Each structure stands twice: as structure tokens, then as C-alpha cells.
Short mmCIF file of C-alpha atoms in Angstrom, two decimals:
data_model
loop_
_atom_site.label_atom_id
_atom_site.label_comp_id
_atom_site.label_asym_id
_atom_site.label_seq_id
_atom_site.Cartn_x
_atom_site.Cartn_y
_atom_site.Cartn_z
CA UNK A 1 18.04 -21.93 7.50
CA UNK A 2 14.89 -20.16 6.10
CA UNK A 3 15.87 -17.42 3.96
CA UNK A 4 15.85 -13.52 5.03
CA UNK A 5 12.86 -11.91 4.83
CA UNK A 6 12.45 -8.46 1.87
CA UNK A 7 9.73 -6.65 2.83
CA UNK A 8 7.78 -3.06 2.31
CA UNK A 9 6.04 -1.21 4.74
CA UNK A 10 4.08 1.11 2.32
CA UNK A 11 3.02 3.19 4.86
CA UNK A 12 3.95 4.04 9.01
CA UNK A 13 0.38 3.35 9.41
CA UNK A 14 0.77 -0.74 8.52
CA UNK A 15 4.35 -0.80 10.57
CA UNK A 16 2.18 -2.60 13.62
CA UNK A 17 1.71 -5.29 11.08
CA UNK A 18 5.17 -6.17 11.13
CA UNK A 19 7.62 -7.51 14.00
CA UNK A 20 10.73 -5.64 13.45
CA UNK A 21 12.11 -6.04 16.45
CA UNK A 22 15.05 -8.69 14.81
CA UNK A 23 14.68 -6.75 11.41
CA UNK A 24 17.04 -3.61 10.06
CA UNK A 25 14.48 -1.37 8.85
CA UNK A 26 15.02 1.26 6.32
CA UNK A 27 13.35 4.48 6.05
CA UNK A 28 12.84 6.25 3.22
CA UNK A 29 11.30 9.51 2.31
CA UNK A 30 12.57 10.34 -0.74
CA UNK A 31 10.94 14.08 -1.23
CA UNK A 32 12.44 15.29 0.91
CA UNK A 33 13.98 13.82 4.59
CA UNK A 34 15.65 11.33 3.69
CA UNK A 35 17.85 12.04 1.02
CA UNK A 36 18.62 15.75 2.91
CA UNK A 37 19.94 13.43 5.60
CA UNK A 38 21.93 11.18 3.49
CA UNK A 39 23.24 14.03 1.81
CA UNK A 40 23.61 16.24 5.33
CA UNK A 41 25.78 13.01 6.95
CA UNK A 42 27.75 12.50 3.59
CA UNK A 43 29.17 16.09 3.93
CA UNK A 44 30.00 15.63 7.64
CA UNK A 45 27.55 16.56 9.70
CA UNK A 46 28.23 15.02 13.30
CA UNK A 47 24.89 13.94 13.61
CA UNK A 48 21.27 14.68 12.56
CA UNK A 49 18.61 14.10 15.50
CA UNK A 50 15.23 13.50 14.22
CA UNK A 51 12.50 14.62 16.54
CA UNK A 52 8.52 14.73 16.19
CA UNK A 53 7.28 18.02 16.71
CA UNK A 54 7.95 21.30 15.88
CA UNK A 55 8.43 22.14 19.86
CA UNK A 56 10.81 19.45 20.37
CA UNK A 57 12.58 20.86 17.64
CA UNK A 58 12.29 24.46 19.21
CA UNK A 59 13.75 23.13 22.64
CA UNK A 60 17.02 22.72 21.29
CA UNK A 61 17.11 26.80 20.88
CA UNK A 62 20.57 27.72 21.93
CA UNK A 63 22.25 24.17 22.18
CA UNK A 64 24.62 25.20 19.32
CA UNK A 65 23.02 22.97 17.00
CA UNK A 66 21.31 23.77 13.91
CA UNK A 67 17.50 23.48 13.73
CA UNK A 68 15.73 22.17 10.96
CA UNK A 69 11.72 21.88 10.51
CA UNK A 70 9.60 21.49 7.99
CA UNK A 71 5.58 21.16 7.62
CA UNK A 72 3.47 20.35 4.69
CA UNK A 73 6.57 21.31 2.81
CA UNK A 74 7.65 24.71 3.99
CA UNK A 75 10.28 25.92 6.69
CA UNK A 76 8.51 26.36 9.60
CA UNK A 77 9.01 30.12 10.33
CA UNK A 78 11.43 30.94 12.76
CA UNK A 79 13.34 27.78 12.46
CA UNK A 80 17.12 28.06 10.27
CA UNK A 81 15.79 25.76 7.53
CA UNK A 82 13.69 22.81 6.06
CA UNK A 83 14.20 19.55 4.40
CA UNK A 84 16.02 21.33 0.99
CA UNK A 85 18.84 19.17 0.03
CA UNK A 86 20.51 22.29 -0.38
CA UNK A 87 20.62 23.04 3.31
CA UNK A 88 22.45 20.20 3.77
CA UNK A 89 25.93 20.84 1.70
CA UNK A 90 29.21 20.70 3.06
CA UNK A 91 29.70 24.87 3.93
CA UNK A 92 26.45 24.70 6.18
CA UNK A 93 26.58 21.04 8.26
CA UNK A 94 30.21 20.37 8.52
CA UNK A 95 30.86 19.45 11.72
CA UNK A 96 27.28 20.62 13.00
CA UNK A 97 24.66 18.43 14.65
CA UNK A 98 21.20 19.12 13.36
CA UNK A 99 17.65 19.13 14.96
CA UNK A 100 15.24 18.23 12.47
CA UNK A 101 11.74 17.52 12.13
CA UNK A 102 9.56 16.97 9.44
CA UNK A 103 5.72 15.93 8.06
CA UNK A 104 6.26 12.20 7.45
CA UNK A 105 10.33 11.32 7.55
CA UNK A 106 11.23 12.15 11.26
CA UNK A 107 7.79 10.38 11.88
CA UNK A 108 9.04 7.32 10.40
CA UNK A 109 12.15 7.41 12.26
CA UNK A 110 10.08 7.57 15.43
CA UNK A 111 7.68 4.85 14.82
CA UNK A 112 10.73 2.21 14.00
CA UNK A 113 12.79 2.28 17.46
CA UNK A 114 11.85 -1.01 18.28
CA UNK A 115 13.94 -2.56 15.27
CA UNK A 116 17.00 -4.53 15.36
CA UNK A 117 18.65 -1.20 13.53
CA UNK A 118 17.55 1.63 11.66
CA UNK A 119 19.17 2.96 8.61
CA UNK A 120 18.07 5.83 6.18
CA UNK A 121 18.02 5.50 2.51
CA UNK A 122 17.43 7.35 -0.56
CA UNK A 123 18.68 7.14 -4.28
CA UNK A 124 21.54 8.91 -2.79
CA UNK A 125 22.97 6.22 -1.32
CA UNK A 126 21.02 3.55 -2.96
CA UNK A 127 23.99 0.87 -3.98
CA UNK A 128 26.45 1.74 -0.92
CA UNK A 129 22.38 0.47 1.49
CA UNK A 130 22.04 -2.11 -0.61
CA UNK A 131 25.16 -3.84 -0.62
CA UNK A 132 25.22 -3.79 3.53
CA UNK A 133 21.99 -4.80 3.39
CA UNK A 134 22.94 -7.61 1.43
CA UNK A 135 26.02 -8.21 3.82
CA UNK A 136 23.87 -9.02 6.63
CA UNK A 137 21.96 -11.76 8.16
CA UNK A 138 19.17 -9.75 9.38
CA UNK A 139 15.41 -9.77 7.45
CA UNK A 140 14.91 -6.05 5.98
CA UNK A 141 11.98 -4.14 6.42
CA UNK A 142 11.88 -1.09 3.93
CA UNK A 143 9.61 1.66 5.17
CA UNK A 144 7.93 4.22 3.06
CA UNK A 145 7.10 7.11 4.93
CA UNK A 146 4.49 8.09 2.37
CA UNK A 147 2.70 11.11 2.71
CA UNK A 148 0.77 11.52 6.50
CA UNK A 149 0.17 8.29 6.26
CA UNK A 150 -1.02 7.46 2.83
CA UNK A 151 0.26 5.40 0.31
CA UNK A 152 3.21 7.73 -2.09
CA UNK A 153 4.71 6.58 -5.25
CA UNK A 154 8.10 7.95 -4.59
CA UNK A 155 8.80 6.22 -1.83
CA UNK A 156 7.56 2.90 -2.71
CA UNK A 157 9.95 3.22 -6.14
CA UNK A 158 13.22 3.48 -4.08
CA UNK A 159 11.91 0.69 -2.18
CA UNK A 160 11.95 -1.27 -5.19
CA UNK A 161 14.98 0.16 -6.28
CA UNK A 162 16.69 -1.58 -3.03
CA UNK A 163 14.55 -5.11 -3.88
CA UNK A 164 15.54 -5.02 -7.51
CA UNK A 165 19.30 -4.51 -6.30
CA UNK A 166 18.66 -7.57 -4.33
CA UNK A 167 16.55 -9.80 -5.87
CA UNK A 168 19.29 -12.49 -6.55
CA UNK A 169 20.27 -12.59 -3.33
CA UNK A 170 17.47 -15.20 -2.39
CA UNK A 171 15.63 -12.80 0.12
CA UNK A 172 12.11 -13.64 0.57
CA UNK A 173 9.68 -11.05 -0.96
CA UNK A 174 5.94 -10.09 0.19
CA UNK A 175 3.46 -8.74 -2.25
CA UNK A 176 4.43 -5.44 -1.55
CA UNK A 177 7.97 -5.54 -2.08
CA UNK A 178 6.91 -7.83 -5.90
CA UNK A 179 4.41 -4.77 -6.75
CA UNK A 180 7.21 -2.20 -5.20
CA UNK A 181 9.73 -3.67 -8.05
CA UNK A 182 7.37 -3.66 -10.68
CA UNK A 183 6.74 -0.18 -10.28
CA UNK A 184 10.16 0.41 -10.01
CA UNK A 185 11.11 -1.13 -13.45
CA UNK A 186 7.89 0.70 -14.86
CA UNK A 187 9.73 4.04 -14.67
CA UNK A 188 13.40 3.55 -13.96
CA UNK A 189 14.04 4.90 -17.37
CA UNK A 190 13.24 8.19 -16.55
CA UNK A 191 12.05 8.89 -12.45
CA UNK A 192 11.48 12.42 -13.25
CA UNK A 193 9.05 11.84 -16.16
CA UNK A 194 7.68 8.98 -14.13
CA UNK A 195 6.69 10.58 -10.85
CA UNK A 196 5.23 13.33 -13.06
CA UNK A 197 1.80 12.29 -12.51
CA UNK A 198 1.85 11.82 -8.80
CA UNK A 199 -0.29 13.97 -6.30
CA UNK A 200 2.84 14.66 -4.22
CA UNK A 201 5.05 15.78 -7.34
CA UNK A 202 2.20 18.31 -7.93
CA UNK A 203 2.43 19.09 -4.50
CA UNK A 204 5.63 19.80 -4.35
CA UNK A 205 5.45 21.73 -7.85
CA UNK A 206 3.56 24.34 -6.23
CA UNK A 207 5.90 24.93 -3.34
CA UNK A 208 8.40 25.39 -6.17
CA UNK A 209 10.92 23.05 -5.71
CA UNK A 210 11.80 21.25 -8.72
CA UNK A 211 15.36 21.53 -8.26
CA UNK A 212 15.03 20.01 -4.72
CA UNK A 213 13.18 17.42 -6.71
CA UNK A 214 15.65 16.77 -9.08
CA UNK A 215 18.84 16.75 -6.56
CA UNK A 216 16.53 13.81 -4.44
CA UNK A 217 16.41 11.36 -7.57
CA UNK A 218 20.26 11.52 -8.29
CA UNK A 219 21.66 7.87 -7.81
CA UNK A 220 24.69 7.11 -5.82
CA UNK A 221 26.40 10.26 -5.26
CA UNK A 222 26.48 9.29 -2.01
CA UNK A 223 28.17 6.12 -0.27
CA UNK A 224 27.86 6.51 3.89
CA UNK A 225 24.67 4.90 5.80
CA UNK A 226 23.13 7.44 8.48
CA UNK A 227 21.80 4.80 11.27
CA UNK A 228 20.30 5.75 14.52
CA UNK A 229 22.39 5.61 17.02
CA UNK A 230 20.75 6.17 20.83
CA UNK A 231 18.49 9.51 19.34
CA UNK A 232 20.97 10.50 16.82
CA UNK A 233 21.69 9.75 13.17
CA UNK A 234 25.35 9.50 12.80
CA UNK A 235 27.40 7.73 9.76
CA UNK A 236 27.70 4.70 9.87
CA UNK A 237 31.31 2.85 10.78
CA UNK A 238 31.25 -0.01 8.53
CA UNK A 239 34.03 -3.27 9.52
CA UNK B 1 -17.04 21.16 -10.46
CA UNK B 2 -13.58 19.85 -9.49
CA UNK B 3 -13.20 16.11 -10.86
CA UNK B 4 -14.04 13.27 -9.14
CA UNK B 5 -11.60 11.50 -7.01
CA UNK B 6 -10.97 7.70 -8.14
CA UNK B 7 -8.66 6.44 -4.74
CA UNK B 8 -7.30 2.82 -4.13
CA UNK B 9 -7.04 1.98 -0.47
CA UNK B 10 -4.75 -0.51 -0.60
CA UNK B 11 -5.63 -2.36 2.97
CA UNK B 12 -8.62 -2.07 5.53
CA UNK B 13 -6.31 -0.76 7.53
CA UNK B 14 -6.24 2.48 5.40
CA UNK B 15 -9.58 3.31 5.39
CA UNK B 16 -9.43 5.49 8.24
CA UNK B 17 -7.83 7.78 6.04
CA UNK B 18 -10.39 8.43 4.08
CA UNK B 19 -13.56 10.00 4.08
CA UNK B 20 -16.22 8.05 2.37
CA UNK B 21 -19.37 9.00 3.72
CA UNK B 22 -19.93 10.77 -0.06
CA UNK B 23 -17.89 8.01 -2.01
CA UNK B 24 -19.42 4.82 -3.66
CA UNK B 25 -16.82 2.24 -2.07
CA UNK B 26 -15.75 -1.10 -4.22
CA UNK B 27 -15.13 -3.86 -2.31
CA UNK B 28 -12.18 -5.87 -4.06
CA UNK B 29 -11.25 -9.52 -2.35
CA UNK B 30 -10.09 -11.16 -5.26
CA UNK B 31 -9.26 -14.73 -3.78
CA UNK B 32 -12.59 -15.44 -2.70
CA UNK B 33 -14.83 -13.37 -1.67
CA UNK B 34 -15.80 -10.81 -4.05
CA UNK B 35 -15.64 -13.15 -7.08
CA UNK B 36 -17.75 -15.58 -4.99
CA UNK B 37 -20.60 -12.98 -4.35
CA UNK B 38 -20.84 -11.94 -8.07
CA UNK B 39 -20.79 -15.19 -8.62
CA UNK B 40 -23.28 -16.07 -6.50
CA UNK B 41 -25.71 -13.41 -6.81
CA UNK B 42 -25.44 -13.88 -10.99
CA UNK B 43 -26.52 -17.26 -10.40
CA UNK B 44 -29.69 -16.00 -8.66
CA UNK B 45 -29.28 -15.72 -4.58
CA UNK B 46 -31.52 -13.62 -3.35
CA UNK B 47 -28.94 -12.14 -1.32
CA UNK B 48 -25.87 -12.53 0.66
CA UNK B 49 -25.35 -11.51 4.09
CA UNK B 50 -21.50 -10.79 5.07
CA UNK B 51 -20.88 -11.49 8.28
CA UNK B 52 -17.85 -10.77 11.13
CA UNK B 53 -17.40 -13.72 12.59
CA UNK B 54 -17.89 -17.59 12.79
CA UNK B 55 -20.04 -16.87 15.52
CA UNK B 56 -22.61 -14.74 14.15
CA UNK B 57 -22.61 -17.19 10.85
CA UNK B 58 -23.53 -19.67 13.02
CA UNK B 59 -26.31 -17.82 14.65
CA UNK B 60 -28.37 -18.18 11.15
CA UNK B 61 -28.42 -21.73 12.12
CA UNK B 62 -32.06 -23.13 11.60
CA UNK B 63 -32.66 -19.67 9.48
CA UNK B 64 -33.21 -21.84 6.12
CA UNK B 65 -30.03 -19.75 4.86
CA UNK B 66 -27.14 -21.44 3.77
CA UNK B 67 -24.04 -20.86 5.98
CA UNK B 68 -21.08 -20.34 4.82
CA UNK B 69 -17.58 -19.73 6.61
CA UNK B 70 -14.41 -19.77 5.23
CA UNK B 71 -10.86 -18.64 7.71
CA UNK B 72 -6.96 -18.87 6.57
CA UNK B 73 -8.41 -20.15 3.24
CA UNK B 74 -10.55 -23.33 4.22
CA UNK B 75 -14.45 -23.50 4.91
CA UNK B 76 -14.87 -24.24 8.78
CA UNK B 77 -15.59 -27.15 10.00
CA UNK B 78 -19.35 -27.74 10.51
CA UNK B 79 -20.25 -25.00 7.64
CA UNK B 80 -22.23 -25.57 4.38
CA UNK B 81 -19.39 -24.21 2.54
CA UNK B 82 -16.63 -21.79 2.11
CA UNK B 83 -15.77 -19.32 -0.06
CA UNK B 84 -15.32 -21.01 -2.88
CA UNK B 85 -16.86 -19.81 -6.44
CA UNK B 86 -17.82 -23.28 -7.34
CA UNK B 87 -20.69 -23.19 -4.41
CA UNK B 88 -21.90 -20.37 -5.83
CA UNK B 89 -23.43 -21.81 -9.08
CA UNK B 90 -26.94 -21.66 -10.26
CA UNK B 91 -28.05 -25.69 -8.99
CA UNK B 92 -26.78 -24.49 -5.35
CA UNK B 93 -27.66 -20.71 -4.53
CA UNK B 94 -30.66 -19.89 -6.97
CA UNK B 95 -33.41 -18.39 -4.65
CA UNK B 96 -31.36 -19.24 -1.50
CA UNK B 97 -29.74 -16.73 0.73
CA UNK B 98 -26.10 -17.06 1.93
CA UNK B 99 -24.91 -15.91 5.45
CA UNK B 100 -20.87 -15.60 4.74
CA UNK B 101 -17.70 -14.98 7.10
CA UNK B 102 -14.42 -14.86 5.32
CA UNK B 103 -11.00 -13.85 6.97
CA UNK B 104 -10.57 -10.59 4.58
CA UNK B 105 -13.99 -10.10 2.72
CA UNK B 106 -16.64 -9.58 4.65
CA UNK B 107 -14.00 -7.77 6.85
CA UNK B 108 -13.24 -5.16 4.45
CA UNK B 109 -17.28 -4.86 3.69
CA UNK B 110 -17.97 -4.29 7.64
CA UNK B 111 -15.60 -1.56 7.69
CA UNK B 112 -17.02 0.35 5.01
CA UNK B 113 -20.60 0.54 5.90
CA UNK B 114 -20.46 4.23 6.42
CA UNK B 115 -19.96 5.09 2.84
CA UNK B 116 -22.38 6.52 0.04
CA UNK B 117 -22.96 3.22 -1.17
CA UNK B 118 -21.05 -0.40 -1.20
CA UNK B 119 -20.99 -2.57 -4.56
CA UNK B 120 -18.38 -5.62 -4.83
CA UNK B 121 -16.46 -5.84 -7.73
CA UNK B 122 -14.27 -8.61 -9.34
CA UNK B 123 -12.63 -9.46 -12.54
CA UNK B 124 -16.22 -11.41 -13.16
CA UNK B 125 -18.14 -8.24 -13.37
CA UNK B 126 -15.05 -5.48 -14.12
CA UNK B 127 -17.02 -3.90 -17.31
CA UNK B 128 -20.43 -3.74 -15.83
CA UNK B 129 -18.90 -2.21 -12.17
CA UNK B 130 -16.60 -0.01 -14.10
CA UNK B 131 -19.19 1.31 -16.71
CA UNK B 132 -21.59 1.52 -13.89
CA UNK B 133 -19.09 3.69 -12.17
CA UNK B 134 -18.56 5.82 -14.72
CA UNK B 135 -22.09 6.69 -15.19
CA UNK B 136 -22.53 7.90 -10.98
CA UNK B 137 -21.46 11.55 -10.10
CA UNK B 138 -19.58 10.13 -7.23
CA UNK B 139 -15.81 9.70 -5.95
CA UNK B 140 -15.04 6.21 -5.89
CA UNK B 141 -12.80 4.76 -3.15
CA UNK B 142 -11.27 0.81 -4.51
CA UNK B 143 -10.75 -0.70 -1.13
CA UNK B 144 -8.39 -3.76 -1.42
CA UNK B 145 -9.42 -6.20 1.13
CA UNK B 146 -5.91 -7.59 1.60
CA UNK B 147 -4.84 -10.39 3.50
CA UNK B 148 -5.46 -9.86 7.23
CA UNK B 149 -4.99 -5.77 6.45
CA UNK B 150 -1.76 -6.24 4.44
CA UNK B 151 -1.36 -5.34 0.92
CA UNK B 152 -1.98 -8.10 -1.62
CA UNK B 153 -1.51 -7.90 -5.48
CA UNK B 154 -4.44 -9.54 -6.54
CA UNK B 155 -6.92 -7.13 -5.51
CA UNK B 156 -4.56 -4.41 -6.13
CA UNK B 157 -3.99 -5.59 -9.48
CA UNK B 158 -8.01 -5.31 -10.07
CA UNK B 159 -8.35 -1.91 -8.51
CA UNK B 160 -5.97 -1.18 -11.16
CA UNK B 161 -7.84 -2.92 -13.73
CA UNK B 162 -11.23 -0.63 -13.03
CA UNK B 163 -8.82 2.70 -12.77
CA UNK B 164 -7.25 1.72 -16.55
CA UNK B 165 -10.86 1.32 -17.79
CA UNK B 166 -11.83 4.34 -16.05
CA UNK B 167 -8.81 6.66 -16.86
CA UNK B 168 -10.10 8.90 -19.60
CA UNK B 169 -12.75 9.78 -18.02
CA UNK B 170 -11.35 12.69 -16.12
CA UNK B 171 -11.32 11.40 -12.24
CA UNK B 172 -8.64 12.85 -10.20
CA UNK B 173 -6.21 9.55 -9.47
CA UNK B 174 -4.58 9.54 -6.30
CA UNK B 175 -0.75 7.64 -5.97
CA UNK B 176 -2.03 4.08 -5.03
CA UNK B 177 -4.53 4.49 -8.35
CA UNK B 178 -1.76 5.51 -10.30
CA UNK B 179 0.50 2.86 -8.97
CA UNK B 180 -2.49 0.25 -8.89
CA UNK B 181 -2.84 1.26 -13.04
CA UNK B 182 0.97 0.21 -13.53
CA UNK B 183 0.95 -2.58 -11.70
CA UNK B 184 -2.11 -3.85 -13.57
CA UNK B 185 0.03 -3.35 -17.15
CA UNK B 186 3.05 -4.82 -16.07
CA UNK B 187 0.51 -8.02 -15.22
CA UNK B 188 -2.74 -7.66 -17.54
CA UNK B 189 -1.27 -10.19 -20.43
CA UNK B 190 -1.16 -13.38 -18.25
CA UNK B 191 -3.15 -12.35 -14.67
CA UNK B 192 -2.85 -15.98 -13.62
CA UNK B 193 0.93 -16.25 -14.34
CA UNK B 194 1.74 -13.01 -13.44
CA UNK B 195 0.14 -13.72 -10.01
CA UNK B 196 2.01 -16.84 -9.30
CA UNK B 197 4.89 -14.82 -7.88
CA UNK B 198 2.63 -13.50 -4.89
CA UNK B 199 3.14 -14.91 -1.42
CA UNK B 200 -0.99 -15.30 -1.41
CA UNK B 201 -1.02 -17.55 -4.68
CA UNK B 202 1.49 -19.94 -2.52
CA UNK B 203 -0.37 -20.05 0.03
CA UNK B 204 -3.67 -20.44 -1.88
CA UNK B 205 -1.68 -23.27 -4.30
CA UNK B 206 -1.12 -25.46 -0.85
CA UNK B 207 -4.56 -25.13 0.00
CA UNK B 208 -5.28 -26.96 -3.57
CA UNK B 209 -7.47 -24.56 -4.64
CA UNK B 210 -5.77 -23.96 -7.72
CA UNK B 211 -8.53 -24.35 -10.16
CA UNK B 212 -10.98 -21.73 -7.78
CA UNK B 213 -8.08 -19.03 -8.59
CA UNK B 214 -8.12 -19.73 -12.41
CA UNK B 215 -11.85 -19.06 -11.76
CA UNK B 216 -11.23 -16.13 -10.01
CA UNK B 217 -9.29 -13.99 -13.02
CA UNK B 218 -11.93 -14.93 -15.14
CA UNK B 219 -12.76 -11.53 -16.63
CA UNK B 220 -16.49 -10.55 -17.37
CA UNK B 221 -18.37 -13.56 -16.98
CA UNK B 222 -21.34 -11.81 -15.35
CA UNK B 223 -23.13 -8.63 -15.59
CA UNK B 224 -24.49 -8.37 -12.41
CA UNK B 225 -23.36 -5.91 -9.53
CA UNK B 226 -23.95 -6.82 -5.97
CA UNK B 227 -24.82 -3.84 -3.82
CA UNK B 228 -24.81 -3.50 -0.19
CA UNK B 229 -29.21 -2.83 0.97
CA UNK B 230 -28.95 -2.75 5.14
CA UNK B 231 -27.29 -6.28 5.82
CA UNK B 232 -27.41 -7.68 2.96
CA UNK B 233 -25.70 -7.82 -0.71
CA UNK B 234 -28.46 -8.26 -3.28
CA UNK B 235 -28.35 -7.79 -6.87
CA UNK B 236 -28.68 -3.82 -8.21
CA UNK B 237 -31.28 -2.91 -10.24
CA UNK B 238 -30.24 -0.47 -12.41
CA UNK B 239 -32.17 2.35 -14.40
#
């Protein structure tokens, strides 16, 4: 048997490169989608159901479920809230199903419905994805949402978070998911100070939300695996 | 004056996303190309014409140019040569002019002609590109040519190599610069062993071509910049 297959999508924009349709891909948009959504199914939300554009978003007015979107950062006006972390703790999405969309995450999600399975990761969850990764047969595709399209050091770190965590497991890496790990081991010591220097920390600086910042590189204080399920993100049932 | 932007486009497949018609683009195809046409225009060629396809190579038949066609790592059958360095020297090219098709090269120059100005770089010529670089008022876009438009580390790992020796000079780095810069540290003490873990060095290693890569991270060997005039690469004459 040839072994399973490691790889990193840097960007949505190289996905058609890839045949995922046996693969479990991962998305990951670390600043800020995908770690509100691990964090939003960790404290209960029913579901979260990630949608492309802002009108989608705006046709689930009066369903009863919360609606979340976010452009180039900000809450889009009008809507209940954004991608903050913070609107995602236990008093707010208990029990709610959420309607969210945002620049590059729910884009992500979109582009990857052809896989095998999709699951969402983010340094929240980091060890509790990577050991069912590991616990399944399936080549892994780890997709970096990046930033509309372009290439973001955030996102390409967790990803080599996740192929550190398995790099003894006799995966089979591409060059992306060998540079994704070095880069990852460059600045594990300190992700903060690391991602520093990058154009979308800067970004994101501006909008002032360095605590939002801060809550997305906390690792493992969360253990459940949203996956898509049909159009919804639910937690995952594990055997 | 805001700085200059210094960018890494890490596949042809990115290059939509930028705008380069003001940018000085650096065509980066480690294993061959790029080292090949330094190489070969050093040694005296009065200029190399990149080409798309097989086809088109082939149509210089009877030109009194060389031909030479190289696909999935092995010259084509029928051609003078390939894209190997070694054809390149001073006894085979001196005076001559090359018409070359390569399966990520001469790709990645194609899709760039709408830039400011194309130049080829490779760790033959790093110090003259790079301090040539430094001395143009222009943004500078490193355009990894990849390996059929996904992300390889060996060009990456040069792209990184021209943003370290460019990196006080004030340009504005974008993520895949920054990233490109790490991954070039992490690798800069031993480029040839460092690049053994890559998928491409594998595949390059069962093509016995083993000695053509150790030629390949030979670093400043020539002086000479090839520059893109019309159709043709020819040798820039600078001020």
C-alpha cells in the first residue's frame, strides 16, 4: 500500500491542482474563521452554516438563527456580528445555529465540497485534528485560505503545525507541506512575535484586534472537530 | 514615496494576482531553466528564445538555431538538447542562438510578458540580479516557476535568497517574501542537502541528473543577467 498523501494547498486559488475528491481536507483560516468556528462549535453551537456572500447571509433574516458576516475584517453593518472569537463563547451560541460568511474562510469551505470530508482547524483544536487525522486512512489535504487568494503566513504555520504533529506517521509530504513545517519550527517559539512582521498582522493591527489575535493562536483549548455535514458545520461524533 | 514592494509569487498560477505592468519580474526555475539561460548566455549565446511548446521549437527547424526541448525532465526526442546546464557551455552556445521549451520555464516567462521588464535569475547570477535590483526604482515581483504551477522549494528557496540580500534596503515584503526569507535560512548552510527532502529532487535524482542539480546551487558563478528584448533573452547591458 502506498503511503497517505500530506499535503498544503497554500492558497483556494491552487485547490484545482489537487484531486480531493478521496482526500479529507482541512481548512484553515486562522485570523479569524476558523478558529471562531472551532471555538463557536466547542461551546455548543448546533451548527455553523458557512455561506458566500453577504446576501446569502442576509436571506436567513428571521430564521431564528444568528447571522454572522464579516468583510475585509469588519462586521458587515447590519449583520449581529463578525468573525471575533469573542462572539463565539458559550452565553451567545449555545444551542444557536449560525449564518456566517466571511472574506477568505467561508470561501474555502465553499471551494472544497467535492472532498471525501471537510474538517476545520485552527490552533484551537490543533492536537484533538491531528490525532483523527492520523486515525484515518484517507490522504489529507490542508487548505490555507490565505488572504483573497494570496499566499498568508498564518495559515500556512498551522498547516505545518498539523504536518509537524504528523511527520512520524509516514505520510507522504509535497514541497509545500516540507516548506509549511519549516516555517512552522522557525517561529513556534513565540507565534505572536513571529507573525509580527506579516502584512495581514498589520492588517489586522489597524482594525484593532490584537486580542482577537491573541485568543486565535492559543493551542488546544479546544478538542471537538466542526466537519461539514450536508451545508452545515456541526461537531463532529467521533467512534 | 511609499517603499517599493519586493513580492514572491510562489506559482504561475498566482500571477493573476498581481499587477506587474510597473514591476521588473524575476523569473526563478531553479532545476533547469533559469540556471541554464545564465548559463548559457555567460558563455556567449547571442540569445535565447523561450518558447511554449514542442511545436513551435520545432518550427526553428532549418533556422541555424539550436533547438532545444526539454518536458517532465528529459530533452525530447529528436531535439539538440534539453535543459541541461552542461549544453550551455562556452564550446557549444558561443555566438549561437537557442530556441528552448521547458515544462515550467519558459512557461512562467510567457506568462509574464506584460511586466515592466523580465530578467532570469538563479543562484549562478544571485549577487549581480540582486545588486542590479537594488539599484532600479522599481517593485520587484520573484515569480517561482514551480512545477506544472505548484509550489516548489527550490525556486522558492532562491526567491528567498535575493529577498535576504535585498532586506535592508527598505522594500515593503509581502508574506510569501517573508516566508520565502525563512525558508531560505532554515536551508542556506547546505542548499543541496537541504533540498534532498523535496518531492522535485526525487524526481530529478531518478532522472540521473544528479550532478546538473549540484550545478544548479552553484552560487555566483556568472555575472551576467539575461533580460527579456521582444522574443528573446539576451544578455543586459548595463550602465
Amino acid at each position: 500500500m502506498s503511503p497517505r498523501k500530506l499535503e498544503v494547498c497554500l492558497t483556494p486559488a491552487l485547490l484545482h491542482l489537487y484531486d480531493i475528491r478521496e482526500s479529507i481536507v482541512v481548512v484553515i483560516d486562522i485570523f479569524r474563521a476558523t478558529s471562531s468556528i472551532c471555538y463557536g462549535i466547542e461551546n455548543g453551537a448546533e451548527a455553523i452554516i458557512p455561506v458566500a456572500t453577504v446576501k446569502k447571509c442576509e436571506s436567513y433574516r428571521n430564521s431564528g438563527y444568528l447571522l454572522a458576516a464579516e468583510r475585509d475584517g469588519e462586521v458587515v453593518s447590519g449583520f449581529d456580528f463578525g468573525n471575533s472569537p469573542f462572539a463565539y463563547s458559550k452565553d451567545k451560541v449555545q444551542g444557536e445555529t449560525v449564518v456566517l460568511t466571511t472574506t477568505n474562510g467561508t470561501h474555502a469551505i465553499n471551494v472544497s465540497r467535492n472532498a471525501k470530508q471537510v474538517v476545520i482547524g485552527s490552533f484551537l483544536n490543533k492536537s484533538a485534528l491531528s490525532n483523527w487525522l492520523k486515525s484515518q486512512p484517507n490522504d489529507v489535504l490542508l487548505l490555507c485560505a490565505g488572504w483573497k487568494n494570496l499566499f498568508n503566513l498564518e495559515d500556512t504555520l498551522f498547516a505545518g503545525a498539523v504536518v509537524s504533529h504528523l511527520n512520524n506517521e509516514g505520510y507522504k509530504l509535497d514541497d509545500s507541506a516540507i516548506a509549511s513545517e519549516d516555517l512552522y519550527l522557525a517561529g513556534k517559539n513565540d507565534l505572536n512575535e513571529y507573525l509580527k512582521k506579516t502584512s495581514h498582522s498589520e492588517r489586522l493591527k489597524n482594525l484593532g484586534i490584537e486580542e482577537d489575535i491573541r485568543f486565535c493562536l492559543n493551542v488546544d483549548i479546544t478538542t471537538t472537530i466542526p466537519v461539514l455535514v450536508g451545508d452545515r458545520l456541526v461537531k463532529m461524533m467521533k467512534d
